[in-house]
Short mmCIF file of C-alpha atoms in Angstrom, two decimals:
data_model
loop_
_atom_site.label_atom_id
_atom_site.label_comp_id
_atom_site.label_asym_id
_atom_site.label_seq_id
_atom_site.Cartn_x
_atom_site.Cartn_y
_atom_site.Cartn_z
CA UNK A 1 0.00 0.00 0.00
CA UNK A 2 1.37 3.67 -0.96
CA UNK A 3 2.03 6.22 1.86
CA UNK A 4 0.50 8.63 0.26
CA UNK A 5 -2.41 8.11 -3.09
CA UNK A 6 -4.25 11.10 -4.65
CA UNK A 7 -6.95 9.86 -6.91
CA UNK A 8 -8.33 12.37 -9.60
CA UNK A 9 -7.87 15.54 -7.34
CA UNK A 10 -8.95 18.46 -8.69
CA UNK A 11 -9.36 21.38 -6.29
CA UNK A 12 -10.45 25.35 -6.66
CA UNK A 13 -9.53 28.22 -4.30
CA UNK A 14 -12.70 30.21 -2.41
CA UNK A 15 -14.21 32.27 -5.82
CA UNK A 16 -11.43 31.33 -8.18
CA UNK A 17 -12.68 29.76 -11.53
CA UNK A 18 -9.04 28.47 -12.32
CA UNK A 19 -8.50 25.12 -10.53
CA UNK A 20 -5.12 25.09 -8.58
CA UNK A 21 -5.26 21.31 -9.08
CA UNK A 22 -6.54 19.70 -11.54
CA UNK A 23 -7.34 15.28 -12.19
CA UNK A 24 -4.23 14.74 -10.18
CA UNK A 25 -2.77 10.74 -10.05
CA UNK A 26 0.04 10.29 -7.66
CA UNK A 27 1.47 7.07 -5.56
CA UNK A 28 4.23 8.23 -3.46
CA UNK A 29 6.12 5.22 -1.27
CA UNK A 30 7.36 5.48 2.06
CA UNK A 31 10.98 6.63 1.86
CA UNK A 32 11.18 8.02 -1.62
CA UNK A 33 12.70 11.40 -2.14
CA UNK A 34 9.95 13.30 -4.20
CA UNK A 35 11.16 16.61 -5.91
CA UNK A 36 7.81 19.20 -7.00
CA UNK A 37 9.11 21.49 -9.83
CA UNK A 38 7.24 24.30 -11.74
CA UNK A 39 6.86 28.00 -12.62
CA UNK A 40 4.62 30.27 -10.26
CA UNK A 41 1.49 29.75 -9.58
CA UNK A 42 1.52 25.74 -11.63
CA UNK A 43 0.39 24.07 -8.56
CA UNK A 44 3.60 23.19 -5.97
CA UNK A 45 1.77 24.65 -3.06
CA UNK A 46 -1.62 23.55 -3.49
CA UNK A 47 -0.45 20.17 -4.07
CA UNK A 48 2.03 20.12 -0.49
CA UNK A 49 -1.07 21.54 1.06
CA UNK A 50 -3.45 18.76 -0.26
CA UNK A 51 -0.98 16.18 0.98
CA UNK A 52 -1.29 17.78 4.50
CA UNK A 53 -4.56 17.68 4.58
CA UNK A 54 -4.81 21.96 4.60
CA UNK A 55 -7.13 22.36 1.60
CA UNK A 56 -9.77 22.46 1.80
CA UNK A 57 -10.25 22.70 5.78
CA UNK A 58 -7.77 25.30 6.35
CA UNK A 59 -8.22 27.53 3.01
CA UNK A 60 -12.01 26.09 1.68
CA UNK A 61 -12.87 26.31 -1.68
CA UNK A 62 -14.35 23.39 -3.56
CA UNK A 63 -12.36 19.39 -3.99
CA UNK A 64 -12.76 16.77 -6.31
CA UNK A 65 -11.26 13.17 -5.93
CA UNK A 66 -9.52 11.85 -2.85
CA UNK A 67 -6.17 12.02 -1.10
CA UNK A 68 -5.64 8.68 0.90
CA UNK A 69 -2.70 8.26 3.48
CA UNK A 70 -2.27 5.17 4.66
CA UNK A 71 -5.14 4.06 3.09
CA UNK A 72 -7.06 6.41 4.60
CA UNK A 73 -8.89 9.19 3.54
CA UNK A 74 -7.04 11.93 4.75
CA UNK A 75 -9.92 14.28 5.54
CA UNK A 76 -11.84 11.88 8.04
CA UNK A 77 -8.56 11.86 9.56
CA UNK A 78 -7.85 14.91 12.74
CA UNK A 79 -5.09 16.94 12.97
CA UNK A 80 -3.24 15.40 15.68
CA UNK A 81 -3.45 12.05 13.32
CA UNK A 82 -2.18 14.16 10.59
CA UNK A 83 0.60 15.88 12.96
CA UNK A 84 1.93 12.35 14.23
CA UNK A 85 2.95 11.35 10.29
CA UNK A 86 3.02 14.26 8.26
CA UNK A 87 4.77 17.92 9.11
CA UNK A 88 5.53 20.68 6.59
CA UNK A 89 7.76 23.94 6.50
CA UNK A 90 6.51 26.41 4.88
CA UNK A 91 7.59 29.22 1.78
CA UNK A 92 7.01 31.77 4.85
CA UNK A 93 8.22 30.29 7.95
CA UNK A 94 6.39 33.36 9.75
CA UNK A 95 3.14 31.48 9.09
CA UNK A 96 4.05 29.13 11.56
CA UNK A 97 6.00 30.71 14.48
CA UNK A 98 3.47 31.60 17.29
CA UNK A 99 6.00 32.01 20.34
CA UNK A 100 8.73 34.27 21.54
CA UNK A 101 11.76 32.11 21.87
CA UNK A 102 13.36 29.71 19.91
CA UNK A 103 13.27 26.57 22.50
CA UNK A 104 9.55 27.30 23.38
CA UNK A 105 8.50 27.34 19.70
CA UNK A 106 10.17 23.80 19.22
CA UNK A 107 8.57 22.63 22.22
CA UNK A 108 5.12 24.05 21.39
CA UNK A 109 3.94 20.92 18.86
CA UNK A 110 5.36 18.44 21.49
CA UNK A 111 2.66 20.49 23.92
CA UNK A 112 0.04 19.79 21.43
CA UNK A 113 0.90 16.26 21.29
CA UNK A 114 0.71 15.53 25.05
CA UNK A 115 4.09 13.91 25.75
CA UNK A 116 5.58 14.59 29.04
CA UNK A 117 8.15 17.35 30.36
CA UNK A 118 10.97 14.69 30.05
CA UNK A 119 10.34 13.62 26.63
CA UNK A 120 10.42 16.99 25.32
CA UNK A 121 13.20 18.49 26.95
CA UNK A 122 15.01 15.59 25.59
CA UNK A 123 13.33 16.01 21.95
CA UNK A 124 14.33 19.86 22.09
CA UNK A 125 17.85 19.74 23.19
CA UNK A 126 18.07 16.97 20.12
CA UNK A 127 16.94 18.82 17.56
CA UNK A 128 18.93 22.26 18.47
CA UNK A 129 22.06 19.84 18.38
CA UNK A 130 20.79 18.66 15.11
CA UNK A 131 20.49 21.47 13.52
CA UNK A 132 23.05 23.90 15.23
CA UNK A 133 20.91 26.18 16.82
CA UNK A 134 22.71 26.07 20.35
CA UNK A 135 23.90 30.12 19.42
CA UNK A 136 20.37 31.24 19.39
CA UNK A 137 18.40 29.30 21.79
CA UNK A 138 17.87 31.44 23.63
CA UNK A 139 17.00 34.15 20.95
CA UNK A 140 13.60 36.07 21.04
CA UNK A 141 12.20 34.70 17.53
CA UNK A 142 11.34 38.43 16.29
CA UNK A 143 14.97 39.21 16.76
CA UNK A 144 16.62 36.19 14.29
CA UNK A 145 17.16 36.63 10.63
CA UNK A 146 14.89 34.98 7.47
CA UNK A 147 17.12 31.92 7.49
CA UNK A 148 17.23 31.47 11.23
CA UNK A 149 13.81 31.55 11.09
CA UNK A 150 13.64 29.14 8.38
CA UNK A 151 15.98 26.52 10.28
CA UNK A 152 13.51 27.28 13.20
CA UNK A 153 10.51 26.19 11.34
CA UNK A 154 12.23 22.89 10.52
CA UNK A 155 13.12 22.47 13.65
CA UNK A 156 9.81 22.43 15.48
CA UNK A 157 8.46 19.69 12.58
CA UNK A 158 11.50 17.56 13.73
CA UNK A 159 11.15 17.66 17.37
CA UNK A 160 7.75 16.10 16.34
CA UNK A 161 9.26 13.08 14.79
CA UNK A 162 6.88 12.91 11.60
CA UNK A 163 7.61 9.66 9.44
CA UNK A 164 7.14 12.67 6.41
CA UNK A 165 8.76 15.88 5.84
CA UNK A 166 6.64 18.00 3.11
CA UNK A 167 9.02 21.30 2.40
CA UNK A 168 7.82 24.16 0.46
CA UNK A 169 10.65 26.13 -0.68
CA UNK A 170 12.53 25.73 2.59
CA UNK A 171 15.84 27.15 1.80
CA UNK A 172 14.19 30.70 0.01
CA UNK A 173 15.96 32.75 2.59
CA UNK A 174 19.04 30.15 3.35
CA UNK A 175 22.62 31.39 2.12
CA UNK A 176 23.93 29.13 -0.50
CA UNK A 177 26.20 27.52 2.54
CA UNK A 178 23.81 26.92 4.31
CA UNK A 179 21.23 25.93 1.63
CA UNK A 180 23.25 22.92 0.75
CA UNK A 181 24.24 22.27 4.72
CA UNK A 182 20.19 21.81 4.22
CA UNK A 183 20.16 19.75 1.68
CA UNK A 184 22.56 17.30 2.97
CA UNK A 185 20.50 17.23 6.09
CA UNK A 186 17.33 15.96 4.36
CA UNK A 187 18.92 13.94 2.53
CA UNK A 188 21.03 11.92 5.38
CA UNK A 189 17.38 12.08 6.97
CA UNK A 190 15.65 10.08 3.96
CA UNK A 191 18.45 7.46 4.05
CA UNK A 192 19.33 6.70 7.68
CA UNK A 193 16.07 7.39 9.35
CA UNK A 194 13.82 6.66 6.11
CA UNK A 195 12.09 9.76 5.94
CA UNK A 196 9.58 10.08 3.24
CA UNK A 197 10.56 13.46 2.01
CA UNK A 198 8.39 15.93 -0.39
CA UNK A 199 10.34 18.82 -1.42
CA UNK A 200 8.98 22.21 -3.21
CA UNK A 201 12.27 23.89 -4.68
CA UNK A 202 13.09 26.06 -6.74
CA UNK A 203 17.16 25.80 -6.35
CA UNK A 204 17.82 22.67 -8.36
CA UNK A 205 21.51 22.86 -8.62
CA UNK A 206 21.80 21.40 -5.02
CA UNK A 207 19.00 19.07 -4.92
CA UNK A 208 17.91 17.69 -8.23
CA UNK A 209 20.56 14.71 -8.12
CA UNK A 210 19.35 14.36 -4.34
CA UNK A 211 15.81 13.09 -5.32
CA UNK A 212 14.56 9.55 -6.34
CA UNK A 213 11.86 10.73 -8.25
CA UNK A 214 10.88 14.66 -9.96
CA UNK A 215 7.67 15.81 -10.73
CA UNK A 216 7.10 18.48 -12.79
CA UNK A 217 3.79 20.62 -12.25
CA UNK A 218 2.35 23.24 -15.14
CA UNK A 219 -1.13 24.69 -14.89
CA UNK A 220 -2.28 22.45 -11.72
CA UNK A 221 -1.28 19.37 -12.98
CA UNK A 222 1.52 16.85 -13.32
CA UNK A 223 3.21 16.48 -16.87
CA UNK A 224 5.83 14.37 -16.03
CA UNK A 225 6.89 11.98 -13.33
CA UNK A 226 10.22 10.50 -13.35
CA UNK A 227 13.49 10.17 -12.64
CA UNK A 228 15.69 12.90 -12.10
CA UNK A 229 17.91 12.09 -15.26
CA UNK A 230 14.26 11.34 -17.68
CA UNK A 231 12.85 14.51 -16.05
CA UNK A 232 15.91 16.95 -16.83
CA UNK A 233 16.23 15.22 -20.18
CA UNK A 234 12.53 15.85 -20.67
CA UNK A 235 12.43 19.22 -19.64
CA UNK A 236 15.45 20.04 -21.75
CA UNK A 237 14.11 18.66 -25.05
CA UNK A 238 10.82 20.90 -24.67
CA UNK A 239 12.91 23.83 -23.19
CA UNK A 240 11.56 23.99 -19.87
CA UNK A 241 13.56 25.91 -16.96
CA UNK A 242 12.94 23.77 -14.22
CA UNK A 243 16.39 21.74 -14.45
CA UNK A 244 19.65 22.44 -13.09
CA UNK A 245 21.80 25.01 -14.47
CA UNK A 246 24.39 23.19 -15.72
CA UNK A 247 21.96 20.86 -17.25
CA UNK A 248 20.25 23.77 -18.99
CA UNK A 249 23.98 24.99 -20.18
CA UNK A 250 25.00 21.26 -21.81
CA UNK A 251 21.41 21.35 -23.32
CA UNK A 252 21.73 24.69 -24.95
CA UNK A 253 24.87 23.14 -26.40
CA UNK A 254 23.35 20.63 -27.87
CA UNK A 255 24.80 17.55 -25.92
CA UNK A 256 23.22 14.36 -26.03
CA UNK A 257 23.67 13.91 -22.47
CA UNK A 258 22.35 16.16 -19.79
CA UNK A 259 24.48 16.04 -16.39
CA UNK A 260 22.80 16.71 -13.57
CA UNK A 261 25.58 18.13 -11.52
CA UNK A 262 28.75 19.99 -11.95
CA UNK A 263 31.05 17.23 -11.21
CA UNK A 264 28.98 15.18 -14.24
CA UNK A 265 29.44 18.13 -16.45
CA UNK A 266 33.18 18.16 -15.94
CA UNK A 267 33.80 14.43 -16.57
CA UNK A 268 31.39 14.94 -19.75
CA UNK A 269 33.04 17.84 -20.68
CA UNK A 270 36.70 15.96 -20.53
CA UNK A 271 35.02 12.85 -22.11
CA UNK A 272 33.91 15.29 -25.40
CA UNK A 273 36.19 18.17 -25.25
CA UNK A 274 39.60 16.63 -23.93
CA UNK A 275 42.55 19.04 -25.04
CA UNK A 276 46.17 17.77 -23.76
CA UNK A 277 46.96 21.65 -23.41
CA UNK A 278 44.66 23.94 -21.50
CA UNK A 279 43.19 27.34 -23.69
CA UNK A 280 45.12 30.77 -22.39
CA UNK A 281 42.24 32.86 -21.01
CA UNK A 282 43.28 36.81 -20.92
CA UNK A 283 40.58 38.46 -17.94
CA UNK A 284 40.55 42.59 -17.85
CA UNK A 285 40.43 43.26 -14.17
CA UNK A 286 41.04 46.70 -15.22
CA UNK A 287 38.78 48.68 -12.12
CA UNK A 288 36.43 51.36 -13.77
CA UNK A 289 37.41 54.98 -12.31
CA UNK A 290 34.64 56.85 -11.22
CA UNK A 291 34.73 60.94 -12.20
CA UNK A 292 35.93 62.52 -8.96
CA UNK A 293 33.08 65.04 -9.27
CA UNK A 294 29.91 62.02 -9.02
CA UNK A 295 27.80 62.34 -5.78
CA UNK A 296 26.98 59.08 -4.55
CA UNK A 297 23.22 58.07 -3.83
CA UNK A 298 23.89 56.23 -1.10
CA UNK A 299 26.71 57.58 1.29
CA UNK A 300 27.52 55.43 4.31
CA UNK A 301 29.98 56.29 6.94
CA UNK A 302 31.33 54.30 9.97
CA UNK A 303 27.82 52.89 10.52
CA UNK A 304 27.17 51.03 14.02
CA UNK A 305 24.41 49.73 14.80
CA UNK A 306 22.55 47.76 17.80
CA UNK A 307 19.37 45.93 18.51
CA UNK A 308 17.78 46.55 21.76
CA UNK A 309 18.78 43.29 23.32
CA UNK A 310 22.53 43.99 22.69
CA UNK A 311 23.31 42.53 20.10
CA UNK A 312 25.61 44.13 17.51
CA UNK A 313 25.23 44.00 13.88
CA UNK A 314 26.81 46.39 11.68
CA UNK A 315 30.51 47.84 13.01
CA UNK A 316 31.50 50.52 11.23
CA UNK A 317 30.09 49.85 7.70
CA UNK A 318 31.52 52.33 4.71
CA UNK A 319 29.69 51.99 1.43
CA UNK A 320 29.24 54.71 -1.80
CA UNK A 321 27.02 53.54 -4.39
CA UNK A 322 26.13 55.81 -7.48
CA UNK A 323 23.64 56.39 -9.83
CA UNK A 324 23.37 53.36 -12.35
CA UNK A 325 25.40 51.09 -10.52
CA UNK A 326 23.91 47.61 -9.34
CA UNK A 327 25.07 46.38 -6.54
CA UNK A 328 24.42 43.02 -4.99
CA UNK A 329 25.05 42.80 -1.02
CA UNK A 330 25.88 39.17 -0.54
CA UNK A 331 26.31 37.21 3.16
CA UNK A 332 25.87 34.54 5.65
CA UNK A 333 22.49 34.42 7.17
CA UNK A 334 22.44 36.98 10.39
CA UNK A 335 25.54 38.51 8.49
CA UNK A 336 24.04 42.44 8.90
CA UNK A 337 22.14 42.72 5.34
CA UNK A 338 18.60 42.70 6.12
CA UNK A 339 19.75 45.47 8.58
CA UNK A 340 21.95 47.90 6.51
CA UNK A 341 19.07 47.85 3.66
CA UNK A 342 16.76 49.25 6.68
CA UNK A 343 19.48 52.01 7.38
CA UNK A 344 19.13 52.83 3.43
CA UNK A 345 15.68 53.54 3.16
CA UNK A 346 15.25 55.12 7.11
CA UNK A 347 13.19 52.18 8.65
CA UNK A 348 16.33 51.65 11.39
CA UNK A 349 18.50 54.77 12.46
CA UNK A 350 22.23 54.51 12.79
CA UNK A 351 23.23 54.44 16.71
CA UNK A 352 27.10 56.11 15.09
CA UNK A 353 27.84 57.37 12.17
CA UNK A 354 26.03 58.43 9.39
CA UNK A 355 23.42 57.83 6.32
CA UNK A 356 22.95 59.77 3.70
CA UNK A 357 20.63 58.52 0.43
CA UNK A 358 19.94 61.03 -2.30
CA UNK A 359 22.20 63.95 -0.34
CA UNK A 360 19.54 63.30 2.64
CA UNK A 361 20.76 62.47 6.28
CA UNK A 362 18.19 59.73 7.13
CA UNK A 363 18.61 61.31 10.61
CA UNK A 364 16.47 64.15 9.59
CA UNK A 365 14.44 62.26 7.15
CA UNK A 366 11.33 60.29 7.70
CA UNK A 367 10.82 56.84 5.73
CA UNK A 368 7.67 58.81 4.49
CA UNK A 369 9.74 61.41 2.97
CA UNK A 370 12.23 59.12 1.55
CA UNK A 371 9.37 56.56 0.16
CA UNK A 372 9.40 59.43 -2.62
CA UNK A 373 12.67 58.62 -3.94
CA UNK A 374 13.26 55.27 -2.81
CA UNK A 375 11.62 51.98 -3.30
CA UNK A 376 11.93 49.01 -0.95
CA UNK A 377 11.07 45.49 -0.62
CA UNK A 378 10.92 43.74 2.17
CA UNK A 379 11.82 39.63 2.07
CA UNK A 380 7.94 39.10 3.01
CA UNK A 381 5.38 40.24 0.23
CA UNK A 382 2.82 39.92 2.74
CA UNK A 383 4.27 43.05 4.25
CA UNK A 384 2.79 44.52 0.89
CA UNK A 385 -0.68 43.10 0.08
CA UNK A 386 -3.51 44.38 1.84
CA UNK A 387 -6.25 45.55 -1.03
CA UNK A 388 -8.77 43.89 -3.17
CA UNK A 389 -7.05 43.44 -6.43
CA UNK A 390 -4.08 43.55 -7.82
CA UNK A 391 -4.33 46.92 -9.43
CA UNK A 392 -5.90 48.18 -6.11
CA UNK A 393 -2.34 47.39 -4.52
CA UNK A 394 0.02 49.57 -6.96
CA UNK A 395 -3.07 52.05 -7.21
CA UNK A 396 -2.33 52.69 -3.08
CA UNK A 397 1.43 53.12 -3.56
CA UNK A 398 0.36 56.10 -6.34
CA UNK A 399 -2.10 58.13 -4.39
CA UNK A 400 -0.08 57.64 -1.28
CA UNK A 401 2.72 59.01 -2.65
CA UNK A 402 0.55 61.40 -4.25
CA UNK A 403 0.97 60.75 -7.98
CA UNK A 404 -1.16 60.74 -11.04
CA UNK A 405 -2.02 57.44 -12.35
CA UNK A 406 -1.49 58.26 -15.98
CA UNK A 407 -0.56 54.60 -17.66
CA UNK A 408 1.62 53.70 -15.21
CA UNK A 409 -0.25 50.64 -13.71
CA UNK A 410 -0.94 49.32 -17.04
CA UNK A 411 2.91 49.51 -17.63
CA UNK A 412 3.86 47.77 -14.84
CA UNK A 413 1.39 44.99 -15.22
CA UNK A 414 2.69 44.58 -18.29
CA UNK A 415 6.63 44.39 -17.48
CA UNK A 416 6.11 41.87 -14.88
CA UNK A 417 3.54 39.81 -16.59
CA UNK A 418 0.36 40.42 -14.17
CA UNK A 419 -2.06 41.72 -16.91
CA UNK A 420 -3.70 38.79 -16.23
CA UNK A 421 -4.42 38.83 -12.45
CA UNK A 422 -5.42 42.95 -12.80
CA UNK A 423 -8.85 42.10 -10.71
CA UNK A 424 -7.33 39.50 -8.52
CA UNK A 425 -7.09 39.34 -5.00
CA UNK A 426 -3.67 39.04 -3.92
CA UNK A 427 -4.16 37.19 -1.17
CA UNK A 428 -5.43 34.15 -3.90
CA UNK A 429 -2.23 34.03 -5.73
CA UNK A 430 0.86 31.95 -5.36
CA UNK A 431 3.52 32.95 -3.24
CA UNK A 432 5.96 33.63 -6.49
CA UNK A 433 2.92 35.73 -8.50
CA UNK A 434 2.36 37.80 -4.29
CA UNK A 435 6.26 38.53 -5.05
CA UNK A 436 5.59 40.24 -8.11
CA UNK A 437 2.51 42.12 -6.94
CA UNK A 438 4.72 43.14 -4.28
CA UNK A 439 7.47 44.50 -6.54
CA UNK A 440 5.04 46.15 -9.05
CA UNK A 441 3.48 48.22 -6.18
CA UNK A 442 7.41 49.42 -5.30
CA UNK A 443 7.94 49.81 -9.05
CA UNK A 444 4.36 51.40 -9.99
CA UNK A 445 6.10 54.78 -8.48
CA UNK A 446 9.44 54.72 -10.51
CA UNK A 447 11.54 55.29 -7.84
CA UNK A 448 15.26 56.88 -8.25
CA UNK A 449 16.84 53.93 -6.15
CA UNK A 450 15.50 50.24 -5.49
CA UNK A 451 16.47 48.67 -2.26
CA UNK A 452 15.78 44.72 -2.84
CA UNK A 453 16.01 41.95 0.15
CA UNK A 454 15.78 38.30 -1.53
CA UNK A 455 13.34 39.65 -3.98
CA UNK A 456 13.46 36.46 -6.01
CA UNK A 457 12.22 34.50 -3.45
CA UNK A 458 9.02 32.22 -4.33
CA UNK A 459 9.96 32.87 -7.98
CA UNK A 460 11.29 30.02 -10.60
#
């Protein structure tokens, strides 16, 4: 018997004519590694939430066909039935931290479940070792970065002990370190302690070899189910994305194999394109001088900064950007970026030294006044959505700002591709299409500078 069997599922959100799922077949066995691939909005969600048993009794909406675990159907089944098998991590791992510190979130399902003082304190001080979160245990949850937060998440579904571990994106706000640390986890989790594992992802290049089998998902419904070498080779000959980059690079060459990871690439590369002597590559390093006479748009000098509790984050940060440049801020999770990019657009004010964006001290600048000339986005979208329709949304952003409408909607729709969800509510879309709702109200007021914090997160 399958751990998990979804016959014929077809399911619509509350007042959505567009099914999110649609005459869905699917066996999955206990202990396979299941990969979920697809653009935004094709179905990766809905179908992690189905196998949780969240639609419809958590979001409503109308269902079609069944989803049996364990043979049974899994909406006779309660929660705590549910929680004792199957426990997912979210895109958002906000949507499921409800307490103030780190070891009483972990130890909040084990609450739920009943067991006893002992058994949790043992289960908690497990899973922090597990996962290396002794240097935060203590932490106030509010105070610890996207990717702490993240790791968090995962850790409270652990301490549970679930025989299944359904991910949705879980590494979106992980460094690329620690994104494969991740990976690795998982994986030594489906093969020493037979976890069934069901991962949403979008970055392929460090899990696509991982998984035993890789479904990919377009408009709610599964178009191929295979192995991770007949899905990439699939993909590739239709030119779909949803492969690893290096597979994507040999197939644009026109190999006849498709490697799945860099190390394949390089033995197929050597196999096809041996040379005895290596090709002299010239690089121009030469550093672009900048006329001494620019003014900088963002001017940062010995910043220091502190969080209430203590703790330190930026020491004496110097930075000059100017006008045209793009500059990507790149570091550890908890490294200080989330943190400077407040300092940029006045949301956090420096405790030494000084900010100045646009020739303004953010000192004696509000974040309204600044909102004219800068644009920000946050790492949540949700921060962002709080109107009836998409066109509601970037309308708000105009006429709080103050500025005529003109076409400028209908031009942003356009350049990010959301003509088509004009009268939508947010709220109803995936979490990739809420990320470009999100940008388009930023965008909508053509601001002089754009401060970005993982905007690509949610996004294929």
């Amino acid at each position: 018997m399958p751990l998990f069997e979804i016959k014929n599922l077809t399911y619509y959100y509350p007042e959505t004519a567009r099914p999110a799922l649609q005459n869905i077949h699917l066996a999955i066995e206990e202990g396979e590694f299941v990969l979920v691939v697809g653009g935004s909005g094709s179905g990766k969600s809905s179908l992690a939430r189905a196998l949780t048993g969240l639609i419809p009794d958590f979001y409503g909406g109308r269902i079609g066909g069944q989803v049996l675990l364990k043979g049974q159907n899994i909406q006779t089944l309660d929660r705590r039935q549910i929680a004792g098998t199957v426990g997912m991590v979210f895109q958002d791992p906000e949507q499921q931290l409800v307490m103030t510190g780190v070891q009483a979130e972990i130890a909040f399902g084990l609450e739920n479940l009943g067991l006893p003082p002992a058994e949790m304190f043992r289960r908690v001080a497990e899973v922090v070792s597990f996962l290396n979160l002794t240097p935060i245990k203590l932490s106030f949850t509010a105070g610890l970065s996207g990717g702490q937060k993240q790791k968090l998440a995962l850790a409270s579904i652990l301490a549970m002990q679930p025989g299944v571990l359904i991910l949705d994106e879980p590494t979106s706000q992980l460094d690329p370190a620690a994104a494969e640390e991740f990976f690795n986890l998982i994986k030594r989790l489906n093969e020493e302690m037979n976890f069934t594992i069901i991962l949403v992802e979008q970055r392929l290049e460090r899990c696509f070899h991982l998984a035993d089998r890789v479904l990919v998902m377009e408009n709610g419904s599964i178009v191929q189910d295979g192995s991770p070498a007949a899905a990439a080779a699939w993909q590739c000959a239709r030119g779909l994305p949803f492969v690893p980059p290096v597979a994507a690079l040999f197939a644009r060459a026109g190999s006849p194999s498709v490697p799945l990871t860099v190390k394949e690439g390089r033995l197929l590369v050597k196999k096809m394109f041996y040379r005895s002597t290596p090709a002299e590559i010239s690089l121009d390093n030469a550093k672009q001088e900048r006329p001494a006479d620019r003014t900088p748009v963002i001017d940062v000098e010995d910043l220091w900064f502190s969080y209430p509790n203590g703790n330190e984050v930026l020491h004496g940060v110097d930075l000059k950007v100017y006008s045209g440049e793009f500059v990507a801020l790149l570091g550890e999770n908890a490294a200080g970026k989330t943190t400077l990019l407040k300092h940029l657009v006045g949301l956090l004010k420096p405790d030494r030294g000084r900010v100045r964006i646009l020739e303004r001290d953010t000192r004696r600048t509000t974040p309204q006044e600044l909102a004219h000339f800068v644009g920000y986005l946050s790492q949540n979208p949700n921060d962002y959505l709080f109107q009836a329709t998409v066109a509601d949304e970037l309308r708000f952003t105009l006429t709080n700002l103050g500025l005529a409408e003109g076409d400028r909607i209908d031009r942003v729709l356009e350049k990010l591709a959301l003509e088509s969800f004009r009268a939508a509510n947010p709220r109803d879309l995936s979490s990739g299409e809420r990320q470009r709702v999100a940008l388009a109200s930023v965008m909508v007021a053509k601001p002089q500078l754009l401060v970005l914090d993982e905007p690509t997160r949610g996004l294929d």
